[in-house]
Amino acid sequence: MEEITIEEFQRLDLRVGKIVDAKNVEGAKKLLQLVVDIGSEYRQLVAGIAEVYSPQDLIGKEVVIVANLKPAVIRGIQSNGMILAASDGGVISIVSPDREMPPGAKVK
């Protein structure tokens, strides 16, 4: 991967969010539709984590999201951000703070 500058990194708006709703995307075995509280608003996101996480296991979970990612329409659903996750082959792990943080807390 190409190196980036600190200024380029600072362009990312990374925030803690709390998942308040989650459901499967109809007809897609890998996608979940999530509603995430990021402090100042609730965001709808689509995430490809359904093979590893069930919707009921995600409610109340704190996650790190990219809040200033350009919106995209995935399977007809507008996604307004991206949840960060680590992956290694078939293993996926959502990036979460190691202690409780308020929704909207900046990640830097």
PDB file of N, CA and C in Angstrom:
ATOM      1  N   MET A   1       0.838  -1.182   0.000  1.00  0.00           N
ATOM      2  CA  MET A   1       0.000   0.000   0.000  1.00  0.00           C
ATOM      3  C   MET A   1       0.882   1.245   0.000  1.00  0.00           C
ATOM      4  N   GLU A   2       0.366   2.244  -0.637  1.00  0.00           N
ATOM      5  CA  GLU A   2       1.058   3.529  -0.697  1.00  0.00           C
ATOM      6  C   GLU A   2       0.955   4.245   0.651  1.00  0.00           C
ATOM      7  N   GLU A   3       2.036   4.883   1.070  1.00  0.00           N
ATOM      8  CA  GLU A   3       2.012   5.661   2.307  1.00  0.00           C
ATOM      9  C   GLU A   3       1.205   6.931   2.110  1.00  0.00           C
ATOM     10  N   ILE A   4       0.579   7.400   3.191  1.00  0.00           N
ATOM     11  CA  ILE A   4      -0.156   8.658   3.142  1.00  0.00           C
ATOM     12  C   ILE A   4       0.434   9.608   4.177  1.00  0.00           C
ATOM     13  N   THR A   5       0.118  10.857   4.023  1.00  0.00           N
ATOM     14  CA  THR A   5       0.600  11.861   4.973  1.00  0.00           C
ATOM     15  C   THR A   5      -0.376  11.967   6.144  1.00  0.00           C
ATOM     16  N   ILE A   6       0.056  12.603   7.220  1.00  0.00           N
ATOM     17  CA  ILE A   6      -0.819  12.834   8.363  1.00  0.00           C
ATOM     18  C   ILE A   6      -1.992  13.713   7.951  1.00  0.00           C
ATOM     19  N   GLU A   7      -1.751  14.632   7.040  1.00  0.00           N
ATOM     20  CA  GLU A   7      -2.834  15.497   6.558  1.00  0.00           C
ATOM     21  C   GLU A   7      -3.900  14.685   5.815  1.00  0.00           C
ATOM     22  N   GLU A   8      -3.469  13.705   5.040  1.00  0.00           N
ATOM     23  CA  GLU A   8      -4.429  12.842   4.350  1.00  0.00           C
ATOM     24  C   GLU A   8      -5.229  12.014   5.358  1.00  0.00           C
ATOM     25  N   PHE A   9      -4.563  11.481   6.368  1.00  0.00           N
ATOM     26  CA  PHE A   9      -5.253  10.714   7.412  1.00  0.00           C
ATOM     27  C   PHE A   9      -6.269  11.588   8.139  1.00  0.00           C
ATOM     28  N   GLN A  10      -5.905  12.840   8.415  1.00  0.00           N
ATOM     29  CA  GLN A  10      -6.786  13.744   9.148  1.00  0.00           C
ATOM     30  C   GLN A  10      -8.055  14.093   8.366  1.00  0.00           C
ATOM     31  N   ARG A  11      -8.079  13.816   7.090  1.00  0.00           N
ATOM     32  CA  ARG A  11      -9.289  14.048   6.297  1.00  0.00           C
ATOM     33  C   ARG A  11     -10.382  13.037   6.630  1.00  0.00           C
ATOM     34  N   LEU A  12     -10.007  11.902   7.235  1.00  0.00           N
ATOM     35  CA  LEU A  12     -10.991  10.895   7.627  1.00  0.00           C
ATOM     36  C   LEU A  12     -11.717  11.349   8.887  1.00  0.00           C
ATOM     37  N   ASP A  13     -13.031  11.244   8.879  1.00  0.00           N
ATOM     38  CA  ASP A  13     -13.835  11.538  10.061  1.00  0.00           C
ATOM     39  C   ASP A  13     -14.224  10.202  10.683  1.00  0.00           C
ATOM     40  N   LEU A  14     -13.373   9.726  11.584  1.00  0.00           N
ATOM     41  CA  LEU A  14     -13.608   8.453  12.267  1.00  0.00           C
ATOM     42  C   LEU A  14     -14.293   8.737  13.591  1.00  0.00           C
ATOM     43  N   ARG A  15     -15.412   8.054  13.832  1.00  0.00           N
ATOM     44  CA  ARG A  15     -16.181   8.285  15.055  1.00  0.00           C
ATOM     45  C   ARG A  15     -16.669   6.969  15.652  1.00  0.00           C
ATOM     46  N   VAL A  16     -16.901   7.018  16.950  1.00  0.00           N
ATOM     47  CA  VAL A  16     -17.545   5.901  17.630  1.00  0.00           C
ATOM     48  C   VAL A  16     -19.035   6.012  17.373  1.00  0.00           C
ATOM     49  N   GLY A  17     -19.646   4.899  17.059  1.00  0.00           N
ATOM     50  CA  GLY A  17     -21.092   4.838  16.889  1.00  0.00           C
ATOM     51  C   GLY A  17     -21.646   3.670  17.681  1.00  0.00           C
ATOM     52  N   LYS A  18     -22.910   3.767  18.044  1.00  0.00           N
ATOM     53  CA  LYS A  18     -23.585   2.679  18.752  1.00  0.00           C
ATOM     54  C   LYS A  18     -24.694   2.156  17.852  1.00  0.00           C
ATOM     55  N   ILE A  19     -24.680   0.861  17.578  1.00  0.00           N
ATOM     56  CA  ILE A  19     -25.689   0.259  16.715  1.00  0.00           C
ATOM     57  C   ILE A  19     -27.009   0.187  17.479  1.00  0.00           C
ATOM     58  N   VAL A  20     -28.040   0.823  16.916  1.00  0.00           N
ATOM     59  CA  VAL A  20     -29.352   0.849  17.571  1.00  0.00           C
ATOM     60  C   VAL A  20     -30.366  -0.036  16.852  1.00  0.00           C
ATOM     61  N   ASP A  21     -30.090  -0.434  15.609  1.00  0.00           N
ATOM     62  CA  ASP A  21     -30.984  -1.329  14.886  1.00  0.00           C
ATOM     63  C   ASP A  21     -30.163  -2.081  13.850  1.00  0.00           C
ATOM     64  N   ALA A  22     -30.543  -3.321  13.598  1.00  0.00           N
ATOM     65  CA  ALA A  22     -29.839  -4.142  12.618  1.00  0.00           C
ATOM     66  C   ALA A  22     -30.808  -5.164  12.044  1.00  0.00           C
ATOM     67  N   LYS A  23     -30.715  -5.361  10.728  1.00  0.00           N
ATOM     68  CA  LYS A  23     -31.529  -6.394  10.094  1.00  0.00           C
ATOM     69  C   LYS A  23     -30.831  -6.882   8.838  1.00  0.00           C
ATOM     70  N   ASN A  24     -31.195  -8.081   8.424  1.00  0.00           N
ATOM     71  CA  ASN A  24     -30.647  -8.648   7.201  1.00  0.00           C
ATOM     72  C   ASN A  24     -31.182  -7.896   5.999  1.00  0.00           C
ATOM     73  N   VAL A  25     -30.356  -7.789   4.967  1.00  0.00           N
ATOM     74  CA  VAL A  25     -30.795  -7.217   3.693  1.00  0.00           C
ATOM     75  C   VAL A  25     -31.406  -8.352   2.888  1.00  0.00           C
ATOM     76  N   GLU A  26     -32.658  -8.171   2.511  1.00  0.00           N
ATOM     77  CA  GLU A  26     -33.382  -9.205   1.786  1.00  0.00           C
ATOM     78  C   GLU A  26     -32.656  -9.600   0.507  1.00  0.00           C
ATOM     79  N   GLY A  27     -32.454 -10.906   0.336  1.00  0.00           N
ATOM     80  CA  GLY A  27     -31.818 -11.429  -0.870  1.00  0.00           C
ATOM     81  C   GLY A  27     -30.303 -11.365  -0.879  1.00  0.00           C
ATOM     82  N   ALA A  28     -29.689 -10.938   0.230  1.00  0.00           N
ATOM     83  CA  ALA A  28     -28.218 -10.839   0.301  1.00  0.00           C
ATOM     84  C   ALA A  28     -27.741 -11.569   1.550  1.00  0.00           C
ATOM     85  N   LYS A  29     -26.957 -12.621   1.379  1.00  0.00           N
ATOM     86  CA  LYS A  29     -26.546 -13.389   2.553  1.00  0.00           C
ATOM     87  C   LYS A  29     -25.391 -12.749   3.329  1.00  0.00           C
ATOM     88  N   LYS A  30     -24.687 -11.787   2.744  1.00  0.00           N
ATOM     89  CA  LYS A  30     -23.552 -11.162   3.428  1.00  0.00           C
ATOM     90  C   LYS A  30     -23.857  -9.785   4.013  1.00  0.00           C
ATOM     91  N   LEU A  31     -25.007  -9.191   3.668  1.00  0.00           N
ATOM     92  CA  LEU A  31     -25.247  -7.794   4.023  1.00  0.00           C
ATOM     93  C   LEU A  31     -26.225  -7.606   5.180  1.00  0.00           C
ATOM     94  N   LEU A  32     -25.900  -6.638   6.032  1.00  0.00           N
ATOM     95  CA  LEU A  32     -26.789  -6.186   7.094  1.00  0.00           C
ATOM     96  C   LEU A  32     -27.072  -4.707   6.909  1.00  0.00           C
ATOM     97  N   GLN A  33     -28.297  -4.316   7.193  1.00  0.00           N
ATOM     98  CA  GLN A  33     -28.677  -2.903   7.212  1.00  0.00           C
ATOM     99  C   GLN A  33     -28.670  -2.468   8.668  1.00  0.00           C
ATOM    100  N   LEU A  34     -27.881  -1.457   8.983  1.00  0.00           N
ATOM    101  CA  LEU A  34     -27.690  -1.006  10.355  1.00  0.00           C
ATOM    102  C   LEU A  34     -28.110   0.441  10.513  1.00  0.00           C
ATOM    103  N   VAL A  35     -28.587   0.787  11.710  1.00  0.00           N
ATOM    104  CA  VAL A  35     -28.793   2.175  12.088  1.00  0.00           C
ATOM    105  C   VAL A  35     -27.833   2.430  13.246  1.00  0.00           C
ATOM    106  N   VAL A  36     -26.986   3.451  13.082  1.00  0.00           N
ATOM    107  CA  VAL A  36     -25.920   3.720  14.044  1.00  0.00           C
ATOM    108  C   VAL A  36     -26.072   5.143  14.584  1.00  0.00           C
ATOM    109  N   ASP A  37     -26.063   5.253  15.911  1.00  0.00           N
ATOM    110  CA  ASP A  37     -26.091   6.552  16.592  1.00  0.00           C
ATOM    111  C   ASP A  37     -24.661   7.073  16.632  1.00  0.00           C
ATOM    112  N   ILE A  38     -24.421   8.233  15.977  1.00  0.00           N
ATOM    113  CA  ILE A  38     -23.075   8.819  16.007  1.00  0.00           C
ATOM    114  C   ILE A  38     -23.067  10.136  16.783  1.00  0.00           C
ATOM    115  N   GLY A  39     -23.991  10.246  17.724  1.00  0.00           N
ATOM    116  CA  GLY A  39     -24.021  11.411  18.590  1.00  0.00           C
ATOM    117  C   GLY A  39     -24.903  12.516  18.077  1.00  0.00           C
ATOM    118  N   SER A  40     -24.552  13.083  16.942  1.00  0.00           N
ATOM    119  CA  SER A  40     -25.307  14.208  16.385  1.00  0.00           C
ATOM    120  C   SER A  40     -26.459  13.752  15.493  1.00  0.00           C
ATOM    121  N   GLU A  41     -26.467  12.478  15.104  1.00  0.00           N
ATOM    122  CA  GLU A  41     -27.495  11.951  14.208  1.00  0.00           C
ATOM    123  C   GLU A  41     -27.444  10.429  14.193  1.00  0.00           C
ATOM    124  N   TYR A  42     -28.468   9.856  13.584  1.00  0.00           N
ATOM    125  CA  TYR A  42     -28.497   8.419  13.330  1.00  0.00           C
ATOM    126  C   TYR A  42     -28.165   8.208  11.860  1.00  0.00           C
ATOM    127  N   ARG A  43     -27.301   7.236  11.592  1.00  0.00           N
ATOM    128  CA  ARG A  43     -26.885   6.947  10.222  1.00  0.00           C
ATOM    129  C   ARG A  43     -27.311   5.536   9.832  1.00  0.00           C
ATOM    130  N   GLN A  44     -27.777   5.396   8.595  1.00  0.00           N
ATOM    131  CA  GLN A  44     -28.046   4.077   8.042  1.00  0.00           C
ATOM    132  C   GLN A  44     -26.810   3.629   7.281  1.00  0.00           C
ATOM    133  N   LEU A  45     -26.361   2.406   7.562  1.00  0.00           N
ATOM    134  CA  LEU A  45     -25.194   1.838   6.902  1.00  0.00           C
ATOM    135  C   LEU A  45     -25.530   0.446   6.392  1.00  0.00           C
ATOM    136  N   VAL A  46     -24.866   0.025   5.354  1.00  0.00           N
ATOM    137  CA  VAL A  46     -24.940  -1.348   4.879  1.00  0.00           C
ATOM    138  C   VAL A  46     -23.545  -1.936   5.052  1.00  0.00           C
ATOM    139  N   ALA A  47     -23.479  -3.082   5.719  1.00  0.00           N
ATOM    140  CA  ALA A  47     -22.174  -3.697   6.004  1.00  0.00           C
ATOM    141  C   ALA A  47     -22.188  -5.170   5.607  1.00  0.00           C
ATOM    142  N   GLY A  48     -21.087  -5.625   5.033  1.00  0.00           N
ATOM    143  CA  GLY A  48     -20.956  -7.012   4.598  1.00  0.00           C
ATOM    144  C   GLY A  48     -20.447  -7.916   5.699  1.00  0.00           C
ATOM    145  N   ILE A  49     -21.194  -8.003   6.789  1.00  0.00           N
ATOM    146  CA  ILE A  49     -20.748  -8.761   7.961  1.00  0.00           C
ATOM    147  C   ILE A  49     -21.764  -9.809   8.417  1.00  0.00           C
ATOM    148  N   ALA A  50     -22.809 -10.055   7.618  1.00  0.00           N
ATOM    149  CA  ALA A  50     -23.903 -10.944   8.032  1.00  0.00           C
ATOM    150  C   ALA A  50     -23.486 -12.400   8.184  1.00  0.00           C
ATOM    151  N   GLU A  51     -22.413 -12.812   7.538  1.00  0.00           N
ATOM    152  CA  GLU A  51     -21.967 -14.199   7.680  1.00  0.00           C
ATOM    153  C   GLU A  51     -21.274 -14.436   9.021  1.00  0.00           C
ATOM    154  N   VAL A  52     -20.895 -13.348   9.693  1.00  0.00           N
ATOM    155  CA  VAL A  52     -20.170 -13.471  10.961  1.00  0.00           C
ATOM    156  C   VAL A  52     -20.996 -12.957  12.145  1.00  0.00           C
ATOM    157  N   TYR A  53     -21.805 -11.929  11.926  1.00  0.00           N
ATOM    158  CA  TYR A  53     -22.584 -11.304  12.997  1.00  0.00           C
ATOM    159  C   TYR A  53     -24.077 -11.395  12.690  1.00  0.00           C
ATOM    160  N   SER A  54     -24.857 -11.785  13.694  1.00  0.00           N
ATOM    161  CA  SER A  54     -26.310 -11.768  13.538  1.00  0.00           C
ATOM    162  C   SER A  54     -26.825 -10.402  13.971  1.00  0.00           C
ATOM    163  N   PRO A  55     -27.940  -9.958  13.411  1.00  0.00           N
ATOM    164  CA  PRO A  55     -28.469  -8.637  13.776  1.00  0.00           C
ATOM    165  C   PRO A  55     -28.662  -8.457  15.274  1.00  0.00           C
ATOM    166  N   GLN A  56     -29.221  -9.452  15.959  1.00  0.00           N
ATOM    167  CA  GLN A  56     -29.488  -9.311  17.393  1.00  0.00           C
ATOM    168  C   GLN A  56     -28.212  -9.197  18.223  1.00  0.00           C
ATOM    169  N   ASP A  57     -27.105  -9.738  17.746  1.00  0.00           N
ATOM    170  CA  ASP A  57     -25.833  -9.634  18.477  1.00  0.00           C
ATOM    171  C   ASP A  57     -25.210  -8.249  18.357  1.00  0.00           C
ATOM    172  N   LEU A  58     -25.640  -7.458  17.397  1.00  0.00           N
ATOM    173  CA  LEU A  58     -25.027  -6.154  17.157  1.00  0.00           C
ATOM    174  C   LEU A  58     -25.718  -4.997  17.879  1.00  0.00           C
ATOM    175  N   ILE A  59     -26.966  -5.177  18.274  1.00  0.00           N
ATOM    176  CA  ILE A  59     -27.706  -4.092  18.931  1.00  0.00           C
ATOM    177  C   ILE A  59     -26.972  -3.687  20.215  1.00  0.00           C
ATOM    178  N   GLY A  60     -26.661  -2.399  20.342  1.00  0.00           N
ATOM    179  CA  GLY A  60     -25.947  -1.876  21.505  1.00  0.00           C
ATOM    180  C   GLY A  60     -24.440  -1.923  21.393  1.00  0.00           C
ATOM    181  N   LYS A  61     -23.911  -2.556  20.345  1.00  0.00           N
ATOM    182  CA  LYS A  61     -22.458  -2.667  20.172  1.00  0.00           C
ATOM    183  C   LYS A  61     -21.877  -1.347  19.689  1.00  0.00           C
ATOM    184  N   GLU A  62     -20.752  -0.951  20.274  1.00  0.00           N
ATOM    185  CA  GLU A  62     -20.031   0.228  19.817  1.00  0.00           C
ATOM    186  C   GLU A  62     -19.080  -0.167  18.694  1.00  0.00           C
ATOM    187  N   VAL A  63     -19.033   0.659  17.653  1.00  0.00           N
ATOM    188  CA  VAL A  63     -18.212   0.401  16.480  1.00  0.00           C
ATOM    189  C   VAL A  63     -17.497   1.684  16.095  1.00  0.00           C
ATOM    190  N   VAL A  64     -16.514   1.568  15.230  1.00  0.00           N
ATOM    191  CA  VAL A  64     -15.843   2.735  14.656  1.00  0.00           C
ATOM    192  C   VAL A  64     -16.305   2.841  13.216  1.00  0.00           C
ATOM    193  N   ILE A  65     -16.755   4.054  12.835  1.00  0.00           N
ATOM    194  CA  ILE A  65     -17.209   4.249  11.464  1.00  0.00           C
ATOM    195  C   ILE A  65     -16.444   5.385  10.793  1.00  0.00           C
ATOM    196  N   VAL A  66     -16.401   5.312   9.465  1.00  0.00           N
ATOM    197  CA  VAL A  66     -15.921   6.425   8.648  1.00  0.00           C
ATOM    198  C   VAL A  66     -17.172   7.245   8.340  1.00  0.00           C
ATOM    199  N   ALA A  67     -17.283   8.419   8.981  1.00  0.00           N
ATOM    200  CA  ALA A  67     -18.501   9.218   8.882  1.00  0.00           C
ATOM    201  C   ALA A  67     -18.547  10.102   7.640  1.00  0.00           C
ATOM    202  N   ASN A  68     -17.398  10.384   7.044  1.00  0.00           N
ATOM    203  CA  ASN A  68     -17.407  11.285   5.888  1.00  0.00           C
ATOM    204  C   ASN A  68     -17.167  10.560   4.563  1.00  0.00           C
ATOM    205  N   LEU A  69     -17.482   9.274   4.529  1.00  0.00           N
ATOM    206  CA  LEU A  69     -17.402   8.519   3.285  1.00  0.00           C
ATOM    207  C   LEU A  69     -18.577   8.911   2.393  1.00  0.00           C
ATOM    208  N   LYS A  70     -18.321   9.096   1.125  1.00  0.00           N
ATOM    209  CA  LYS A  70     -19.382   9.459   0.186  1.00  0.00           C
ATOM    210  C   LYS A  70     -20.470   8.384   0.231  1.00  0.00           C
ATOM    211  N   PRO A  71     -21.755   8.785   0.340  1.00  0.00           N
ATOM    212  CA  PRO A  71     -22.842   7.806   0.385  1.00  0.00           C
ATOM    213  C   PRO A  71     -22.847   6.915  -0.858  1.00  0.00           C
ATOM    214  N   ALA A  72     -23.305   5.677  -0.677  1.00  0.00           N
ATOM    215  CA  ALA A  72     -23.427   4.719  -1.774  1.00  0.00           C
ATOM    216  C   ALA A  72     -24.761   3.998  -1.637  1.00  0.00           C
ATOM    217  N   VAL A  73     -25.312   3.570  -2.753  1.00  0.00           N
ATOM    218  CA  VAL A  73     -26.537   2.777  -2.736  1.00  0.00           C
ATOM    219  C   VAL A  73     -26.139   1.324  -2.973  1.00  0.00           C
ATOM    220  N   ILE A  74     -26.459   0.474  -1.989  1.00  0.00           N
ATOM    221  CA  ILE A  74     -26.111  -0.948  -2.045  1.00  0.00           C
ATOM    222  C   ILE A  74     -27.409  -1.742  -1.947  1.00  0.00           C
ATOM    223  N   ARG A  75     -27.706  -2.515  -2.982  1.00  0.00           N
ATOM    224  CA  ARG A  75     -28.952  -3.292  -3.032  1.00  0.00           C
ATOM    225  C   ARG A  75     -30.178  -2.417  -2.807  1.00  0.00           C
ATOM    226  N   GLY A  76     -30.134  -1.195  -3.331  1.00  0.00           N
ATOM    227  CA  GLY A  76     -31.259  -0.285  -3.219  1.00  0.00           C
ATOM    228  C   GLY A  76     -31.359   0.450  -1.900  1.00  0.00           C
ATOM    229  N   ILE A  77     -30.365   0.269  -1.019  1.00  0.00           N
ATOM    230  CA  ILE A  77     -30.367   0.903   0.304  1.00  0.00           C
ATOM    231  C   ILE A  77     -29.222   1.898   0.362  1.00  0.00           C
ATOM    232  N   GLN A  78     -29.512   3.134   0.778  1.00  0.00           N
ATOM    233  CA  GLN A  78     -28.444   4.126   0.893  1.00  0.00           C
ATOM    234  C   GLN A  78     -27.609   3.842   2.130  1.00  0.00           C
ATOM    235  N   SER A  79     -26.296   3.784   1.939  1.00  0.00           N
ATOM    236  CA  SER A  79     -25.345   3.575   3.025  1.00  0.00           C
ATOM    237  C   SER A  79     -24.567   4.867   3.225  1.00  0.00           C
ATOM    238  N   ASN A  80     -24.615   5.395   4.449  1.00  0.00           N
ATOM    239  CA  ASN A  80     -24.010   6.689   4.768  1.00  0.00           C
ATOM    240  C   ASN A  80     -22.839   6.542   5.726  1.00  0.00           C
ATOM    241  N   GLY A  81     -21.837   5.816   5.301  1.00  0.00           N
ATOM    242  CA  GLY A  81     -20.653   5.593   6.116  1.00  0.00           C
ATOM    243  C   GLY A  81     -20.193   4.153   5.984  1.00  0.00           C
ATOM    244  N   MET A  82     -19.155   3.814   6.738  1.00  0.00           N
ATOM    245  CA  MET A  82     -18.603   2.459   6.699  1.00  0.00           C
ATOM    246  C   MET A  82     -18.131   2.064   8.091  1.00  0.00           C
ATOM    247  N   ILE A  83     -18.480   0.858   8.488  1.00  0.00           N
ATOM    248  CA  ILE A  83     -17.972   0.309   9.747  1.00  0.00           C
ATOM    249  C   ILE A  83     -16.588  -0.261   9.482  1.00  0.00           C
ATOM    250  N   LEU A  84     -15.640   0.020  10.372  1.00  0.00           N
ATOM    251  CA  LEU A  84     -14.305  -0.552  10.232  1.00  0.00           C
ATOM    252  C   LEU A  84     -14.295  -1.965  10.805  1.00  0.00           C
ATOM    253  N   ALA A  85     -13.635  -2.859  10.084  1.00  0.00           N
ATOM    254  CA  ALA A  85     -13.501  -4.243  10.525  1.00  0.00           C
ATOM    255  C   ALA A  85     -12.169  -4.776  10.031  1.00  0.00           C
ATOM    256  N   ALA A  86     -11.610  -5.677  10.806  1.00  0.00           N
ATOM    257  CA  ALA A  86     -10.390  -6.373  10.405  1.00  0.00           C
ATOM    258  C   ALA A  86     -10.803  -7.701   9.773  1.00  0.00           C
ATOM    259  N   SER A  87     -10.028  -8.157   8.796  1.00  0.00           N
ATOM    260  CA  SER A  87     -10.326  -9.459   8.207  1.00  0.00           C
ATOM    261  C   SER A  87      -9.036 -10.204   7.909  1.00  0.00           C
ATOM    262  N   ASP A  88      -9.142 -11.516   8.044  1.00  0.00           N
ATOM    263  CA  ASP A  88      -8.015 -12.403   7.752  1.00  0.00           C
ATOM    264  C   ASP A  88      -8.614 -13.667   7.157  1.00  0.00           C
ATOM    265  N   GLY A  89      -8.658 -13.714   5.861  1.00  0.00           N
ATOM    266  CA  GLY A  89      -9.335 -14.844   5.216  1.00  0.00           C
ATOM    267  C   GLY A  89     -10.822 -14.744   5.459  1.00  0.00           C
ATOM    268  N   GLY A  90     -11.422 -15.751   6.064  1.00  0.00           N
ATOM    269  CA  GLY A  90     -12.851 -15.755   6.342  1.00  0.00           C
ATOM    270  C   GLY A  90     -13.222 -15.169   7.683  1.00  0.00           C
ATOM    271  N   VAL A  91     -12.229 -14.751   8.470  1.00  0.00           N
ATOM    272  CA  VAL A  91     -12.486 -14.212   9.802  1.00  0.00           C
ATOM    273  C   VAL A  91     -12.657 -12.699   9.706  1.00  0.00           C
ATOM    274  N   ILE A  92     -13.761 -12.189  10.284  1.00  0.00           N
ATOM    275  CA  ILE A  92     -14.019 -10.750  10.306  1.00  0.00           C
ATOM    276  C   ILE A  92     -14.249 -10.337  11.750  1.00  0.00           C
ATOM    277  N   SER A  93     -13.648  -9.209  12.146  1.00  0.00           N
ATOM    278  CA  SER A  93     -13.819  -8.684  13.501  1.00  0.00           C
ATOM    279  C   SER A  93     -14.043  -7.182  13.424  1.00  0.00           C
ATOM    280  N   ILE A  94     -15.190  -6.734  13.948  1.00  0.00           N
ATOM    281  CA  ILE A  94     -15.506  -5.315  13.969  1.00  0.00           C
ATOM    282  C   ILE A  94     -14.539  -4.585  14.893  1.00  0.00           C
ATOM    283  N   VAL A  95     -14.106  -3.392  14.483  1.00  0.00           N
ATOM    284  CA  VAL A  95     -13.238  -2.555  15.312  1.00  0.00           C
ATOM    285  C   VAL A  95     -14.130  -1.808  16.309  1.00  0.00           C
ATOM    286  N   SER A  96     -13.832  -2.000  17.601  1.00  0.00           N
ATOM    287  CA  SER A  96     -14.610  -1.383  18.681  1.00  0.00           C
ATOM    288  C   SER A  96     -13.670  -0.791  19.715  1.00  0.00           C
ATOM    289  N   PRO A  97     -14.106   0.281  20.404  1.00  0.00           N
ATOM    290  CA  PRO A  97     -13.285   0.795  21.504  1.00  0.00           C
ATOM    291  C   PRO A  97     -13.219  -0.245  22.626  1.00  0.00           C
ATOM    292  N   ASP A  98     -12.116  -0.239  23.383  1.00  0.00           N
ATOM    293  CA  ASP A  98     -11.971  -1.228  24.457  1.00  0.00           C
ATOM    294  C   ASP A  98     -12.630  -0.798  25.765  1.00  0.00           C
ATOM    295  N   ARG A  99     -13.193   0.415  25.799  1.00  0.00           N
ATOM    296  CA  ARG A  99     -14.014   0.856  26.927  1.00  0.00           C
ATOM    297  C   ARG A  99     -15.156   1.683  26.378  1.00  0.00           C
ATOM    298  N   GLU A 100     -16.212   1.828  27.154  1.00  0.00           N
ATOM    299  CA  GLU A 100     -17.388   2.538  26.679  1.00  0.00           C
ATOM    300  C   GLU A 100     -17.063   3.999  26.353  1.00  0.00           C
ATOM    301  N   MET A 101     -17.518   4.420  25.181  1.00  0.00           N
ATOM    302  CA  MET A 101     -17.316   5.790  24.710  1.00  0.00           C
ATOM    303  C   MET A 101     -18.664   6.330  24.252  1.00  0.00           C
ATOM    304  N   PRO A 102     -18.865   7.635  24.345  1.00  0.00           N
ATOM    305  CA  PRO A 102     -20.144   8.193  23.891  1.00  0.00           C
ATOM    306  C   PRO A 102     -20.227   8.180  22.370  1.00  0.00           C
ATOM    307  N   PRO A 103     -21.441   7.957  21.820  1.00  0.00           N
ATOM    308  CA  PRO A 103     -21.590   8.037  20.369  1.00  0.00           C
ATOM    309  C   PRO A 103     -21.112   9.397  19.862  1.00  0.00           C
ATOM    310  N   GLY A 104     -20.356   9.359  18.785  1.00  0.00           N
ATOM    311  CA  GLY A 104     -19.824  10.579  18.191  1.00  0.00           C
ATOM    312  C   GLY A 104     -18.397  10.899  18.611  1.00  0.00           C
ATOM    313  N   ALA A 105     -17.861  10.167  19.604  1.00  0.00           N
ATOM    314  CA  ALA A 105     -16.479  10.429  20.029  1.00  0.00           C
ATOM    315  C   ALA A 105     -15.543  10.275  18.830  1.00  0.00           C
ATOM    316  N   LYS A 106     -14.624  11.195  18.668  1.00  0.00           N
ATOM    317  CA  LYS A 106     -13.680  11.176  17.545  1.00  0.00           C
ATOM    318  C   LYS A 106     -12.627  10.089  17.774  1.00  0.00           C
ATOM    319  N   VAL A 107     -12.275   9.425  16.706  1.00  0.00           N
ATOM    320  CA  VAL A 107     -11.201   8.432  16.714  1.00  0.00           C
ATOM    321  C   VAL A 107     -10.047   9.056  15.944  1.00  0.00           C
ATOM    322  N   LYS A 108      -8.888   9.103  16.586  1.00  0.00           N
ATOM    323  CA  LYS A 108      -7.733   9.717  15.927  1.00  0.00           C
ATOM    324  C   LYS A 108      -6.458   8.995  16.267  1.00  0.00           C
TER     325      LYS A 108
END
